[in-house]
PDB file of C-alpha atoms (C1' of nucleotides) in Angstrom:
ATOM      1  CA  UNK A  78       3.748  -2.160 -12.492  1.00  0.00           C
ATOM      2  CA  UNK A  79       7.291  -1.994 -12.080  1.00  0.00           C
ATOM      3  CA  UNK A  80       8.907  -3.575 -15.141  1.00  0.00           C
ATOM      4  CA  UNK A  81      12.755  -2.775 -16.222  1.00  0.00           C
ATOM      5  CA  UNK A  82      13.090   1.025 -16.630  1.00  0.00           C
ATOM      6  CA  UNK A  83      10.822   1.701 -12.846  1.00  0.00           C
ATOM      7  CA  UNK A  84      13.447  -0.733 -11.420  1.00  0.00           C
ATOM      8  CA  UNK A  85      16.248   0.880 -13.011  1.00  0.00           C
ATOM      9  CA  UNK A  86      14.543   4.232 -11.646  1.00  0.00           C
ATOM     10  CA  UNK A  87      13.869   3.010  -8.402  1.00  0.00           C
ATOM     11  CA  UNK A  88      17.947   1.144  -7.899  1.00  0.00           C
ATOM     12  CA  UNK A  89      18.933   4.801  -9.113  1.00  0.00           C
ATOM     13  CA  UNK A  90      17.417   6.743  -6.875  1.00  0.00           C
ATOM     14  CA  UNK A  91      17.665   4.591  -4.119  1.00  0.00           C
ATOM     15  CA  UNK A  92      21.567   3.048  -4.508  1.00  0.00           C
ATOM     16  CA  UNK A  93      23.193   6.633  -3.538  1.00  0.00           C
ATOM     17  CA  UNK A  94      20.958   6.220  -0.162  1.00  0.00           C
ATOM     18  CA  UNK A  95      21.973   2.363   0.710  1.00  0.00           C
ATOM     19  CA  UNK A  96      25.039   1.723  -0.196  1.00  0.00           C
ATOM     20  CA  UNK A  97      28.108   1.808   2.119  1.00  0.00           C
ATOM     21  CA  UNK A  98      25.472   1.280   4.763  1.00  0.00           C
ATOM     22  CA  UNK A  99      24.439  -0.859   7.561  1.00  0.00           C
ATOM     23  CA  UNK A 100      21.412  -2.737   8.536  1.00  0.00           C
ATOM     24  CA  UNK A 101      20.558  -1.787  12.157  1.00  0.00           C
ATOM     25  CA  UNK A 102      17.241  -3.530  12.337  1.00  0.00           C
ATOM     26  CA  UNK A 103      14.844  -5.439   9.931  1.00  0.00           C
ATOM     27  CA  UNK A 104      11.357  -5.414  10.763  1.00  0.00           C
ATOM     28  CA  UNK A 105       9.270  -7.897   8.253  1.00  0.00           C
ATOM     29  CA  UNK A 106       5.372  -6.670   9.406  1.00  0.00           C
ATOM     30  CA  UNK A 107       3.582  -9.035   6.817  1.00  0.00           C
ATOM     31  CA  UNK A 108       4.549 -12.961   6.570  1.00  0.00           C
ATOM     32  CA  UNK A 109       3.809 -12.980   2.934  1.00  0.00           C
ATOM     33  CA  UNK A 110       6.324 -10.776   2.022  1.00  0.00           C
ATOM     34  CA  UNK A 111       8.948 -12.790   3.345  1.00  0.00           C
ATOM     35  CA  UNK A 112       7.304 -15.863   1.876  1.00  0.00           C
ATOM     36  CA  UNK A 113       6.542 -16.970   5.302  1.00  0.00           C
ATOM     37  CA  UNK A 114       9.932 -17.000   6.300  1.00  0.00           C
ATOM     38  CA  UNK A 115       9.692 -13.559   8.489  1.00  0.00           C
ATOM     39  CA  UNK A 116      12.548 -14.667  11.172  1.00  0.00           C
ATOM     40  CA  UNK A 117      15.010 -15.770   9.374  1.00  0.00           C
ATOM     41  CA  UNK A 118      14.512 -13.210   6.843  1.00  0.00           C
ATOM     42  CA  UNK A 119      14.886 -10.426   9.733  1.00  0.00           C
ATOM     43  CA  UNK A 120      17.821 -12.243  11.527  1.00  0.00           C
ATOM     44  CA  UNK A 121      19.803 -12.803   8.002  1.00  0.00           C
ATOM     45  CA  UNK A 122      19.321  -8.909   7.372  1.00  0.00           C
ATOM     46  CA  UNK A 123      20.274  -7.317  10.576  1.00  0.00           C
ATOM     47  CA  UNK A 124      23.420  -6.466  11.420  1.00  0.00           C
ATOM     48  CA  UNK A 125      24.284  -6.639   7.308  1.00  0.00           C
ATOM     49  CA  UNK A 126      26.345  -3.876   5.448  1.00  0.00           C
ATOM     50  CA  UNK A 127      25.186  -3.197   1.949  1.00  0.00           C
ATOM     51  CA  UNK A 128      27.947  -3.061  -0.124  1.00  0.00           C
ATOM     52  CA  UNK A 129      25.659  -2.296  -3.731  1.00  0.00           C
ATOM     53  CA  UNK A 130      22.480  -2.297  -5.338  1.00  0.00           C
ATOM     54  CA  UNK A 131      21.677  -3.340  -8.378  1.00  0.00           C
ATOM     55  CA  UNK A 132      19.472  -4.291 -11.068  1.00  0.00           C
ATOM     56  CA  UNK A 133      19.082  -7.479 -12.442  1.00  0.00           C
ATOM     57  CA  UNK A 134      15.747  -8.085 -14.591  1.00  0.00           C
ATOM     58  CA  UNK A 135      13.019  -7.001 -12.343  1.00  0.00           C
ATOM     59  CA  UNK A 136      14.623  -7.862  -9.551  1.00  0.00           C
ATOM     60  CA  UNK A 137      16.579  -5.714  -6.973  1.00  0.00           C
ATOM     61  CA  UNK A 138      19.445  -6.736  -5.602  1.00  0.00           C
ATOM     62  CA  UNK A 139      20.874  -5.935  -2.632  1.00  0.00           C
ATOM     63  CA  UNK A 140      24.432  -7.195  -2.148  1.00  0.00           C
ATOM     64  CA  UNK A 141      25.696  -7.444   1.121  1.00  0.00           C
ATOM     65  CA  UNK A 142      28.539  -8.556   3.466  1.00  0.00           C
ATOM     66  CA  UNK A 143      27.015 -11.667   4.064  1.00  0.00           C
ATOM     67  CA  UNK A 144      25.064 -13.335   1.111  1.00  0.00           C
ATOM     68  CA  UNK A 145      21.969 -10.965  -1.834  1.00  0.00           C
ATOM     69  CA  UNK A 146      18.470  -9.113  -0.549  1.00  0.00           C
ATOM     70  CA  UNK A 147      16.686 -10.051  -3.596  1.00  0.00           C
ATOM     71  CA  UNK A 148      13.201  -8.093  -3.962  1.00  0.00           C
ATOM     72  CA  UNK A 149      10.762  -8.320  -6.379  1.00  0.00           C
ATOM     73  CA  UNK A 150       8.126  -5.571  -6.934  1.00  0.00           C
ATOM     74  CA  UNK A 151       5.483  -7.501  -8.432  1.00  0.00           C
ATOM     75  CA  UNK A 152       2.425  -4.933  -9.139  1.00  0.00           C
ATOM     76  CA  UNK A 153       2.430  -2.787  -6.088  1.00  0.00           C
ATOM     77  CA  UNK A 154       5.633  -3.433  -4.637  1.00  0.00           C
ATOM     78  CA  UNK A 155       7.454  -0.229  -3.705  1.00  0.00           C
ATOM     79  CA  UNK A 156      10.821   0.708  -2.175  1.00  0.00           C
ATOM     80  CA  UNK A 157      10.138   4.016   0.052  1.00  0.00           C
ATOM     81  CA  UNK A 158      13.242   6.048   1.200  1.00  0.00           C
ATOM     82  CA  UNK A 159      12.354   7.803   5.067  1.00  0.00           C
ATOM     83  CA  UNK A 160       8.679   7.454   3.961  1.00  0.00           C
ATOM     84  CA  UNK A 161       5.848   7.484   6.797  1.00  0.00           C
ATOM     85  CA  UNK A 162       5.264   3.871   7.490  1.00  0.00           C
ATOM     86  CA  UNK A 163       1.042   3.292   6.217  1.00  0.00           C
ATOM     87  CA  UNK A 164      -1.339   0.804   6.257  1.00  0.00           C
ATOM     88  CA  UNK A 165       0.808  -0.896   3.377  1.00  0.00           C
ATOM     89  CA  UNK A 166       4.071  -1.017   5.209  1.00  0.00           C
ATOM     90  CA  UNK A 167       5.110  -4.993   4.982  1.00  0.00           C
ATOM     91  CA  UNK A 168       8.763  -4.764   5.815  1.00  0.00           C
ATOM     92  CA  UNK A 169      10.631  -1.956   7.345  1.00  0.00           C
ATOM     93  CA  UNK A 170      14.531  -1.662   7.286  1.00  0.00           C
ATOM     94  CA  UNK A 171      16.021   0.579   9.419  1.00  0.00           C
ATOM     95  CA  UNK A 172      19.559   1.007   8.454  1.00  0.00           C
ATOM     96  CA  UNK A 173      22.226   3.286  10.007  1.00  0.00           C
ATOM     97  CA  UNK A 174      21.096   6.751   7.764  1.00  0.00           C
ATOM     98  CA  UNK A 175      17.812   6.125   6.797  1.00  0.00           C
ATOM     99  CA  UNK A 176      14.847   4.021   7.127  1.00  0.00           C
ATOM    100  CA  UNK A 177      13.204   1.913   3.828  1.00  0.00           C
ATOM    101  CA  UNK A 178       9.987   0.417   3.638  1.00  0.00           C
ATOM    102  CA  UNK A 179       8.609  -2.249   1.580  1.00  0.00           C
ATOM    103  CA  UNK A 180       5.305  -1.106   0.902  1.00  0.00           C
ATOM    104  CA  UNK A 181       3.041  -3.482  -1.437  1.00  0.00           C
ATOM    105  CA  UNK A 182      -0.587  -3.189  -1.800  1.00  0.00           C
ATOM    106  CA  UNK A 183      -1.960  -6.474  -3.048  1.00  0.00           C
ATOM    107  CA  UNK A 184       1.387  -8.167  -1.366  1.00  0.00           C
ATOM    108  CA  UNK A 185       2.385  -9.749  -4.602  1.00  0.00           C
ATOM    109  CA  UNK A 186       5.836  -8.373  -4.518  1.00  0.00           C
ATOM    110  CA  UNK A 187       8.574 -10.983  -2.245  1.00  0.00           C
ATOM    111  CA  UNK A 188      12.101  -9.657  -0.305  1.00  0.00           C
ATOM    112  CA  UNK A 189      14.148 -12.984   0.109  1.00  0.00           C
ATOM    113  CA  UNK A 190      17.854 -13.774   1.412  1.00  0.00           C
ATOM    114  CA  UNK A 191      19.823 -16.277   0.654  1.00  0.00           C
ATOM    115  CA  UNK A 192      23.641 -16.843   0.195  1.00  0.00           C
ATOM    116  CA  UNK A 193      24.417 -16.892  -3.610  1.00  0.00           C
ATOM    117  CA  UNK A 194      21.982 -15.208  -6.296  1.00  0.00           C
ATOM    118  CA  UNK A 195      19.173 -17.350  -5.947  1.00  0.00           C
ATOM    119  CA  UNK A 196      18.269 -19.672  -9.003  1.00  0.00           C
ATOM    120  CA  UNK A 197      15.114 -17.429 -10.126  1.00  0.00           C
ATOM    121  CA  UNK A 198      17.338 -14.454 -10.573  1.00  0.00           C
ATOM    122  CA  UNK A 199      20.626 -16.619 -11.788  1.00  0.00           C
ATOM    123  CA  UNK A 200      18.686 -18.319 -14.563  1.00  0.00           C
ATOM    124  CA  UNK A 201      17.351 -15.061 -15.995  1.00  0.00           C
ATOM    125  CA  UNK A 202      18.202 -14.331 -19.745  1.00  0.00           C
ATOM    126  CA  UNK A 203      20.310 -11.802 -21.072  1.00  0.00           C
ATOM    127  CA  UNK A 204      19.810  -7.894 -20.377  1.00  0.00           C
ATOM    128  CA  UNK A 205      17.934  -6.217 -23.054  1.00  0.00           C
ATOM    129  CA  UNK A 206      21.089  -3.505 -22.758  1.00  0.00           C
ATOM    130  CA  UNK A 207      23.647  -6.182 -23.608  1.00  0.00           C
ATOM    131  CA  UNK A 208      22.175  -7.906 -26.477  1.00  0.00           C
ATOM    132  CA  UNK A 209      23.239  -7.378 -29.622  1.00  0.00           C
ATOM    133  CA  UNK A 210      20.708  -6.954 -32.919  1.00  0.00           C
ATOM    134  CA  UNK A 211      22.091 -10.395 -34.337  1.00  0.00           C
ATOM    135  CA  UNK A 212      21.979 -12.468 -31.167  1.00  0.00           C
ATOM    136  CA  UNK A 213      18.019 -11.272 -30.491  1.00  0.00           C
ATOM    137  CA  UNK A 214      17.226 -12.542 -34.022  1.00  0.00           C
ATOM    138  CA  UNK A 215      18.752 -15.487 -33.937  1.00  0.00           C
ATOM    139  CA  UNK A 216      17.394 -16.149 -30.372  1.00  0.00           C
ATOM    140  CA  UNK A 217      13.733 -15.318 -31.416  1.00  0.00           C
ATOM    141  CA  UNK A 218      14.875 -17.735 -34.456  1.00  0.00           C
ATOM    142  CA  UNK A 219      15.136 -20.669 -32.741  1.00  0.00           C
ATOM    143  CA  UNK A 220      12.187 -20.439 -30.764  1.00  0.00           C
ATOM    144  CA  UNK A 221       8.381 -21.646 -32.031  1.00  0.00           C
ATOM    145  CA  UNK A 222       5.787 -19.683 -29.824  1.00  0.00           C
ATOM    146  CA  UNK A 223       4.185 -16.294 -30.760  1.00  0.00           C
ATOM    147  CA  UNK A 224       6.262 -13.302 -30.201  1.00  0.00           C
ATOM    148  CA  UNK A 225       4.632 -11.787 -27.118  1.00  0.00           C
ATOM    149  CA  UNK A 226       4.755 -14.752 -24.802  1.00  0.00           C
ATOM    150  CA  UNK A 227       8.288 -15.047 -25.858  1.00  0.00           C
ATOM    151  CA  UNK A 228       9.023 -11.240 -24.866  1.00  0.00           C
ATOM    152  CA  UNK A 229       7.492 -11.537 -21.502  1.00  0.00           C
ATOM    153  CA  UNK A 230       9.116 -15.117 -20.838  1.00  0.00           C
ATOM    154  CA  UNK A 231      12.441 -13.837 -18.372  1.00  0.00           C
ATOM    155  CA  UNK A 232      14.320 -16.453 -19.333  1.00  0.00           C
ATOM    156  CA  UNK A 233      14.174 -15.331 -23.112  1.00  0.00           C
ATOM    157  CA  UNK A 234      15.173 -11.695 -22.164  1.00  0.00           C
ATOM    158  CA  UNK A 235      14.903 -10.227 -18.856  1.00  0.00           C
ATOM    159  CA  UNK A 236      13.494  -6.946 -17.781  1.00  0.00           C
ATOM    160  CA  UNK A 237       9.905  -6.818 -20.086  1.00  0.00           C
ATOM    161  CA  UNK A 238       6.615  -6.864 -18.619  1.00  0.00           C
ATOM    162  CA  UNK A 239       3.275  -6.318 -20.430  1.00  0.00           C
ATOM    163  CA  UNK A 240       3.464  -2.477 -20.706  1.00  0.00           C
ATOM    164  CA  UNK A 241       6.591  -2.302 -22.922  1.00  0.00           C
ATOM    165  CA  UNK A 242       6.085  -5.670 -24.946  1.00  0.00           C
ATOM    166  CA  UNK A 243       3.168  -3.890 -26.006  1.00  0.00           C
ATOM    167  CA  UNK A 244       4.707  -0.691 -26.803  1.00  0.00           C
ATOM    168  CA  UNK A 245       7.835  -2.174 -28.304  1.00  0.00           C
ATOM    169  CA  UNK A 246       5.633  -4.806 -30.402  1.00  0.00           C
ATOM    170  CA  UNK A 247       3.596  -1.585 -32.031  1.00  0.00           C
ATOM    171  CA  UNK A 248       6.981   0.771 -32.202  1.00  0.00           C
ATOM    172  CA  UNK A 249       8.557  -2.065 -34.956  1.00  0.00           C
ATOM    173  CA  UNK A 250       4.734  -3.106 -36.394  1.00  0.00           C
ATOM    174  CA  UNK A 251       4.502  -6.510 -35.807  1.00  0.00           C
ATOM    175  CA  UNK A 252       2.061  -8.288 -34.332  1.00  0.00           C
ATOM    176  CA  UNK A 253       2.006  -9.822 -30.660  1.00  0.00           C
ATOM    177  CA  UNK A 254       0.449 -13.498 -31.892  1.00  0.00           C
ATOM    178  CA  UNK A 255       3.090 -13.890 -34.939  1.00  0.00           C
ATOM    179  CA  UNK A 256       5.101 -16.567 -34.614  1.00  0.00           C
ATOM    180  CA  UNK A 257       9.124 -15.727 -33.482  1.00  0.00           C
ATOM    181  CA  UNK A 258      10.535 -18.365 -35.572  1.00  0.00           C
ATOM    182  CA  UNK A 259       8.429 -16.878 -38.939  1.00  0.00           C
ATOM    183  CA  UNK A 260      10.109 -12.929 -38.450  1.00  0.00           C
ATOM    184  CA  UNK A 261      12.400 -12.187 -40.710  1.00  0.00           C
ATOM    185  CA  UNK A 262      15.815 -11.176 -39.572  1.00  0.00           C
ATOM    186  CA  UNK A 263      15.427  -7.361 -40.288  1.00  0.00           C
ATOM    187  CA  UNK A 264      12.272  -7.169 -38.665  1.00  0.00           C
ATOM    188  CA  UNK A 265      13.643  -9.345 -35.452  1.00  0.00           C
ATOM    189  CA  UNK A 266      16.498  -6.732 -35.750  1.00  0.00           C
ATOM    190  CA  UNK A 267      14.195  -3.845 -35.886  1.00  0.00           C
ATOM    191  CA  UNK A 268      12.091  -5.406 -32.829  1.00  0.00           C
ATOM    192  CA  UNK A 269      15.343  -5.567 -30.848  1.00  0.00           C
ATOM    193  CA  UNK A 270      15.817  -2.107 -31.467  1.00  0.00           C
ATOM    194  CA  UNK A 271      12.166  -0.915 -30.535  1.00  0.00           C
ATOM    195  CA  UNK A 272      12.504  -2.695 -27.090  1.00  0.00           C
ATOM    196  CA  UNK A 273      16.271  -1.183 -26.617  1.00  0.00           C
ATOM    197  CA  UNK A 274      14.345   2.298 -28.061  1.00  0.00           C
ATOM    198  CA  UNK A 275      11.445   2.369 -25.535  1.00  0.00           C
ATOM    199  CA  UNK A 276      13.218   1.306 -22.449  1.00  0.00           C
ATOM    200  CA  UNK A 277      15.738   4.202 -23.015  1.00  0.00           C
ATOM    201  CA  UNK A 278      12.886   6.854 -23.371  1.00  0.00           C
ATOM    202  CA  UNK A 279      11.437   5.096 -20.695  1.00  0.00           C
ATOM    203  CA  UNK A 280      14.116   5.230 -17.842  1.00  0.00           C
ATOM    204  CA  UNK A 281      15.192   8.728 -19.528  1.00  0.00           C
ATOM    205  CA  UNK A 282      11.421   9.447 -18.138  1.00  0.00           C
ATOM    206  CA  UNK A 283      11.896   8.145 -14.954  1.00  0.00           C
ATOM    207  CA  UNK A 284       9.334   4.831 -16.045  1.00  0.00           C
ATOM    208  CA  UNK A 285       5.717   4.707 -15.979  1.00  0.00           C
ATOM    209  CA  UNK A 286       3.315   5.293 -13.518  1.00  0.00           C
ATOM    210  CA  UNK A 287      -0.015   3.685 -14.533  1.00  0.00           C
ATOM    211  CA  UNK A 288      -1.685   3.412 -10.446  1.00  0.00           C
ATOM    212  CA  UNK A 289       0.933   2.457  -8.165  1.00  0.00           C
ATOM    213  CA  UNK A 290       4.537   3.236  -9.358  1.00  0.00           C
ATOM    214  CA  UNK A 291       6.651   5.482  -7.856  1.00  0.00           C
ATOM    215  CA  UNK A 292      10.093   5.853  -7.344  1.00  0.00           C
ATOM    216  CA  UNK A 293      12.365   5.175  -3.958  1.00  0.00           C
ATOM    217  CA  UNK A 294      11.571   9.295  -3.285  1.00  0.00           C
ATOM    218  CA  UNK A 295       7.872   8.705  -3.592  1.00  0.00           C
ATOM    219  CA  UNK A 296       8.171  10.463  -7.382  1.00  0.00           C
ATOM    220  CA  UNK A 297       5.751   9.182 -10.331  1.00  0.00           C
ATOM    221  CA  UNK A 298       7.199   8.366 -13.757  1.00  0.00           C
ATOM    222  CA  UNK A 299       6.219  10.419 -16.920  1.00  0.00           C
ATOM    223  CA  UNK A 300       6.696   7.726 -19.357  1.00  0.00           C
ATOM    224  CA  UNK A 301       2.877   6.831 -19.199  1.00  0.00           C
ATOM    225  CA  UNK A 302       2.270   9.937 -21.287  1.00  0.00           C
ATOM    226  CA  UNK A 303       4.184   8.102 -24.336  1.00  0.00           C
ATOM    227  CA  UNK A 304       2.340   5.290 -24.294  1.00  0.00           C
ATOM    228  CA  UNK A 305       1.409   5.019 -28.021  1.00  0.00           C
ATOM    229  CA  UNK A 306      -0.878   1.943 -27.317  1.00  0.00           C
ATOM    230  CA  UNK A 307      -0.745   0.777 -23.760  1.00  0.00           C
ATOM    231  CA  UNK A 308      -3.862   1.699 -21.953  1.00  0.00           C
ATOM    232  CA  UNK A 309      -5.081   3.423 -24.784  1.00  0.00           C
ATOM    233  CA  UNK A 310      -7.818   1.600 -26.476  1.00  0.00           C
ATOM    234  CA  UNK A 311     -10.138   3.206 -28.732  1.00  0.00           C
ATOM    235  CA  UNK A 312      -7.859   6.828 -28.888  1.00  0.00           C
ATOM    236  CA  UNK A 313      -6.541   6.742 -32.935  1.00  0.00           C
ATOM    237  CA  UNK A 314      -3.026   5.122 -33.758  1.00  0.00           C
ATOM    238  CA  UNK A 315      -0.361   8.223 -33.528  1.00  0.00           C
ATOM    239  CA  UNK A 316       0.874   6.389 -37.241  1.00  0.00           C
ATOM    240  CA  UNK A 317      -2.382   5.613 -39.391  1.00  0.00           C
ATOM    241  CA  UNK A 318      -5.353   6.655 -37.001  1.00  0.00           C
ATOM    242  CA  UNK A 319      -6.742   3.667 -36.326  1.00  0.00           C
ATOM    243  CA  UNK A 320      -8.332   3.138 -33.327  1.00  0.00           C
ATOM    244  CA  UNK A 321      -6.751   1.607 -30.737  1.00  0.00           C
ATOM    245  CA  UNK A 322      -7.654  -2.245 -29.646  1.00  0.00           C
ATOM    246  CA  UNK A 323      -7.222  -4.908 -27.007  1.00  0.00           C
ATOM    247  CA  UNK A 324      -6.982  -8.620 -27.464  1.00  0.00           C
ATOM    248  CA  UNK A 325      -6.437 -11.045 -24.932  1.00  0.00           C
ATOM    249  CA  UNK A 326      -2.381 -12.973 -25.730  1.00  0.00           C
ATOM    250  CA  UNK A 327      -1.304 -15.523 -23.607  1.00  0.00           C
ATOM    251  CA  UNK A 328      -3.800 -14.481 -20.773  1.00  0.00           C
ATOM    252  CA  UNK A 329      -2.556 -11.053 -20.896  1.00  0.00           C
ATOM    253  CA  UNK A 330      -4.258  -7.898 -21.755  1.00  0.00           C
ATOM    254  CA  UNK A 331      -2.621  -6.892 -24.889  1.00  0.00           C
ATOM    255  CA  UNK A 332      -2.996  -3.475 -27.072  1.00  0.00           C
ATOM    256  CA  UNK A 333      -2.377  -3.080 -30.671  1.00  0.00           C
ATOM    257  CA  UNK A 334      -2.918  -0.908 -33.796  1.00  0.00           C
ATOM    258  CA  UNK A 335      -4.770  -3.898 -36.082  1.00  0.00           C
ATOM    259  CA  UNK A 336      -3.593  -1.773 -38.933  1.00  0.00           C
ATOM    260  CA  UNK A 337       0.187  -1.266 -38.490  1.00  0.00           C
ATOM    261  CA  UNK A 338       0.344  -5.126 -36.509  1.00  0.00           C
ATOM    262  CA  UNK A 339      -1.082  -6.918 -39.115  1.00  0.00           C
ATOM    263  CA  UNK A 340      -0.765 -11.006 -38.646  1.00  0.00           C
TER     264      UNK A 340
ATOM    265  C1'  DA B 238       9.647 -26.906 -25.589  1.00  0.00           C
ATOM    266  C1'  DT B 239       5.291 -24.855 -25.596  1.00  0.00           C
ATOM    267  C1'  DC B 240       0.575 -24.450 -24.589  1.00  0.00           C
ATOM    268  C1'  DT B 241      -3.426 -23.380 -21.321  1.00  0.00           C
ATOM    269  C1'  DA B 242      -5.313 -22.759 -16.889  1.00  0.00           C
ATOM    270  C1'  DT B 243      -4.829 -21.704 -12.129  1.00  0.00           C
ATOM    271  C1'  DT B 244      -3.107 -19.519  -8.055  1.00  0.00           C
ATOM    272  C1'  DC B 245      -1.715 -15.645  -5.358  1.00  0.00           C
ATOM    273  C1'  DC B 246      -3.924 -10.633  -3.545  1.00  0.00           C
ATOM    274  C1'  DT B 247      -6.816  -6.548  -2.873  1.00  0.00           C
ATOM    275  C1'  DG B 248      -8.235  -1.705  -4.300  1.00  0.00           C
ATOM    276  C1'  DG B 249     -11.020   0.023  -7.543  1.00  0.00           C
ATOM    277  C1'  DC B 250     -14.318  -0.270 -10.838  1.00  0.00           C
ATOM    278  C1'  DT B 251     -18.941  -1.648 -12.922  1.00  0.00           C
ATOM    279  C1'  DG B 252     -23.597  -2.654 -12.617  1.00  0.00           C
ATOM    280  C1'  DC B 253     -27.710  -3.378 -10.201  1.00  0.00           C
TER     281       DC B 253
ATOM    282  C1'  DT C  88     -25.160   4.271  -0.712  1.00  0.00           C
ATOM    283  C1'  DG C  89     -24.275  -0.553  -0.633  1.00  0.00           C
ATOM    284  C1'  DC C  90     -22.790  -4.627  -2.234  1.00  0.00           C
ATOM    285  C1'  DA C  91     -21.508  -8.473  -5.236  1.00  0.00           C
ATOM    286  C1'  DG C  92     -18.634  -9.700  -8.819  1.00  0.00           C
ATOM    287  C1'  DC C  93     -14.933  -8.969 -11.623  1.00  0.00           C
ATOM    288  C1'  DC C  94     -10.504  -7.101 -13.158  1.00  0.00           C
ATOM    289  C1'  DA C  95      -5.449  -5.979 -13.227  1.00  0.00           C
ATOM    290  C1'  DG C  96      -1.034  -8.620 -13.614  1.00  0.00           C
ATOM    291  C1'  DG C  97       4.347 -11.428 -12.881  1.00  0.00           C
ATOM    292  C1'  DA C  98       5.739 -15.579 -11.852  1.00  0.00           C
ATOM    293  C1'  DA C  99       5.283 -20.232 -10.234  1.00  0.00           C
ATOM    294  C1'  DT C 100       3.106 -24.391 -11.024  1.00  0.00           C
ATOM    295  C1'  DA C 101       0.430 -28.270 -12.860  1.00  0.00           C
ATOM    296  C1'  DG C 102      -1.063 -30.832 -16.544  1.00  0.00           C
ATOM    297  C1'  DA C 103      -1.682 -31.560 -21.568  1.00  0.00           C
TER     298       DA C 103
END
DNA sequence: ATCTATTCCTGGCTGC
DNA sequence: TGCAGCCAGGAATAGA
C-alpha cells in the first residue's frame, strides 16, 4: 500500500525517466482508472511535455506544459517504467523514451487531468517534512478526536496511511484511541518526531512492500522488515515482549504493544 | 467538527 | 479440488 515514503520511492526512481519528456500517446485500457473519463483523459495527455514530477501527499504529480497528471496509487496502484504490459495494465503512456504503465490490481488507484492542482490534492495538509515539533502539537491540540483517525485524516497531515500511523504511534508509546487534544506537548512533540523518524528509515529503505508495492523499476521495498508492530500480531514487542495485538480504530486494522500504548 | 457506516474492487485466504 | 464468504484498505460520501 503505497503511503508517503513508496511514493517518494516510486517519484524518485521514476522522475530521472519522465522528465524533460514528451507524451507521444496515452492509452487509458480500463474506464475506472480514468474515473470514466477515458477520452478526455487520453486527449488532455497526448501530445504533453512533462516538465517535473513530484510528490505531494500520496499523490503523484505530473506537471506538464499544459495543466497536472495527478495519480493516486490507492492499494495496488503501480507506476511501471518499460514494464511488459499484463493482465493489470489500466493505462499505458507511451512517451518519447520510454513507455509507463499504470498497473492496479483491485483498480482502486485514479490518474486524472485537469488544469490547476485539483482541490483533493490543493486542500491537503502540511508535509510531514515541513512541520515543525511545535506546530504538530499545537495542531493535534486543537483538535478533539483520537489520535489515529487524526494521523490518517490528509487534511491534518498528508502522506500517512495505516502502516506508519501504526508504527509511528508504537515508536513514541502512545496509544492510537487517546484523545489528540489530552497529549501533552512533549509527547505530541515526541509523536512528531516518531512519524518524521520512521518515514526517513522508511524511504532510506526504499518503503515497504507488504503484497503489491514495488517501485517504478519493478523493485520491492525492505522497510517491511522494520516493522516493529505492523503485521506482526502475536510476535513479542522488540521493547517489553509483549505480544503483539490488533484492535479495530476507526474501521481500520490497527496494531499495538497494549503494554508500551497504554490508554 | 467529529463520529460511524458504506461504497468501491478483486486476489488471496479460510473453512467446509 | 471447489466454492462460498470474507478480508485488506484510502478516500469519498452520507447521515447522525
Amino acid at each position: 500500500m503505497p503511503e508517503l515514503p513508496e511514493v517518494a520511492t516510486i517519484v524518485r526512481t521514476l522522475a530521472p525517466h519522465v522528465a524533460g519528456r514528451r507524451i507521444i500517446d496515452a492509452r487509458i485500457l480500463s474506464p475506472l482508472a480514468a474515473a470514466g473519463r477515458s477520452k478526455a483523459l487520453a486527449a488532455h495527455l497526448t501530445g504533453r511535455l512533462i516538465h517535473a514530477l513530484r510528490r505531494r501527499g500520496k499523490f503523484i504529480v505530473f506537471d506538464l506544459d499544459d495543466g497536472v497528471l495527478c495519480v493516486h496509487l490507492r492499494m495496488t496502484g503501480k507506476l511501471l517504467l518499460d514494464a511488459p504490459p499484463g493482465k493489470f495494465t489500466r493505462a499505458i503512456l507511451e512517451l518519447d523514451s520510454a513507455t509507463l504503465l499504470f498497473d492496479d490490481v483491485r483498480q482502486f488507484g485514479r490518474l486524472s487531468w485537469s488544469k490547476a492542482l485539483p482541490p483533493n490534492v490543493a486542500r491537503l495538509g502540511p508535509e510531514p517534512f515541513d512541520l515543525v515539533p511545535r506546530t504538530f502539537a499545537e495542531r493535534l491540540k486543537a483538535r478533539r478526536g483520537r489520535v489515529k483517525p487524526l494521523l490518517l485524516n490528509q487534511a491534518f497531515i498528508a502522506g500517512l496511511g495505516n502502516i506508519y500511523v501504526d508504527e509511528a504511534l508504537f515508536r513514541a508509546g502512545i496509544h492510537p484511541r487517546a484523545q489528540a487534544s489530552h497529549l501533552s506537548k512533549r509527547r505530541a512533540e515526541s509523536l512528531h518526531a516518531a512519524v518524521v523518524e520512521v518515514l526517513a528509515e522508511a524511504i532510506a529503505a526504499g518503503g515497504s512492500s507488504i503484497s503489491d508495492y514495488v517501485d517504478a523499476q519493478g523493485r520491492s521495498g525492505g522497510f517491511q522488515r522494520f516493522h516493529r508492530v505492523y503485521g506482526r500480531v502475536g510476535e513479542p514487542c522488540p521493547h517489553c515482549a509483549s505480544q503483539i495485538r490488533r484492535i479495530v480504530v476507526a474501521q481500520r486494522g490497527t496494531h499495538l504493544c497494549p503494554r508500551c500504548q497504554r490508554l
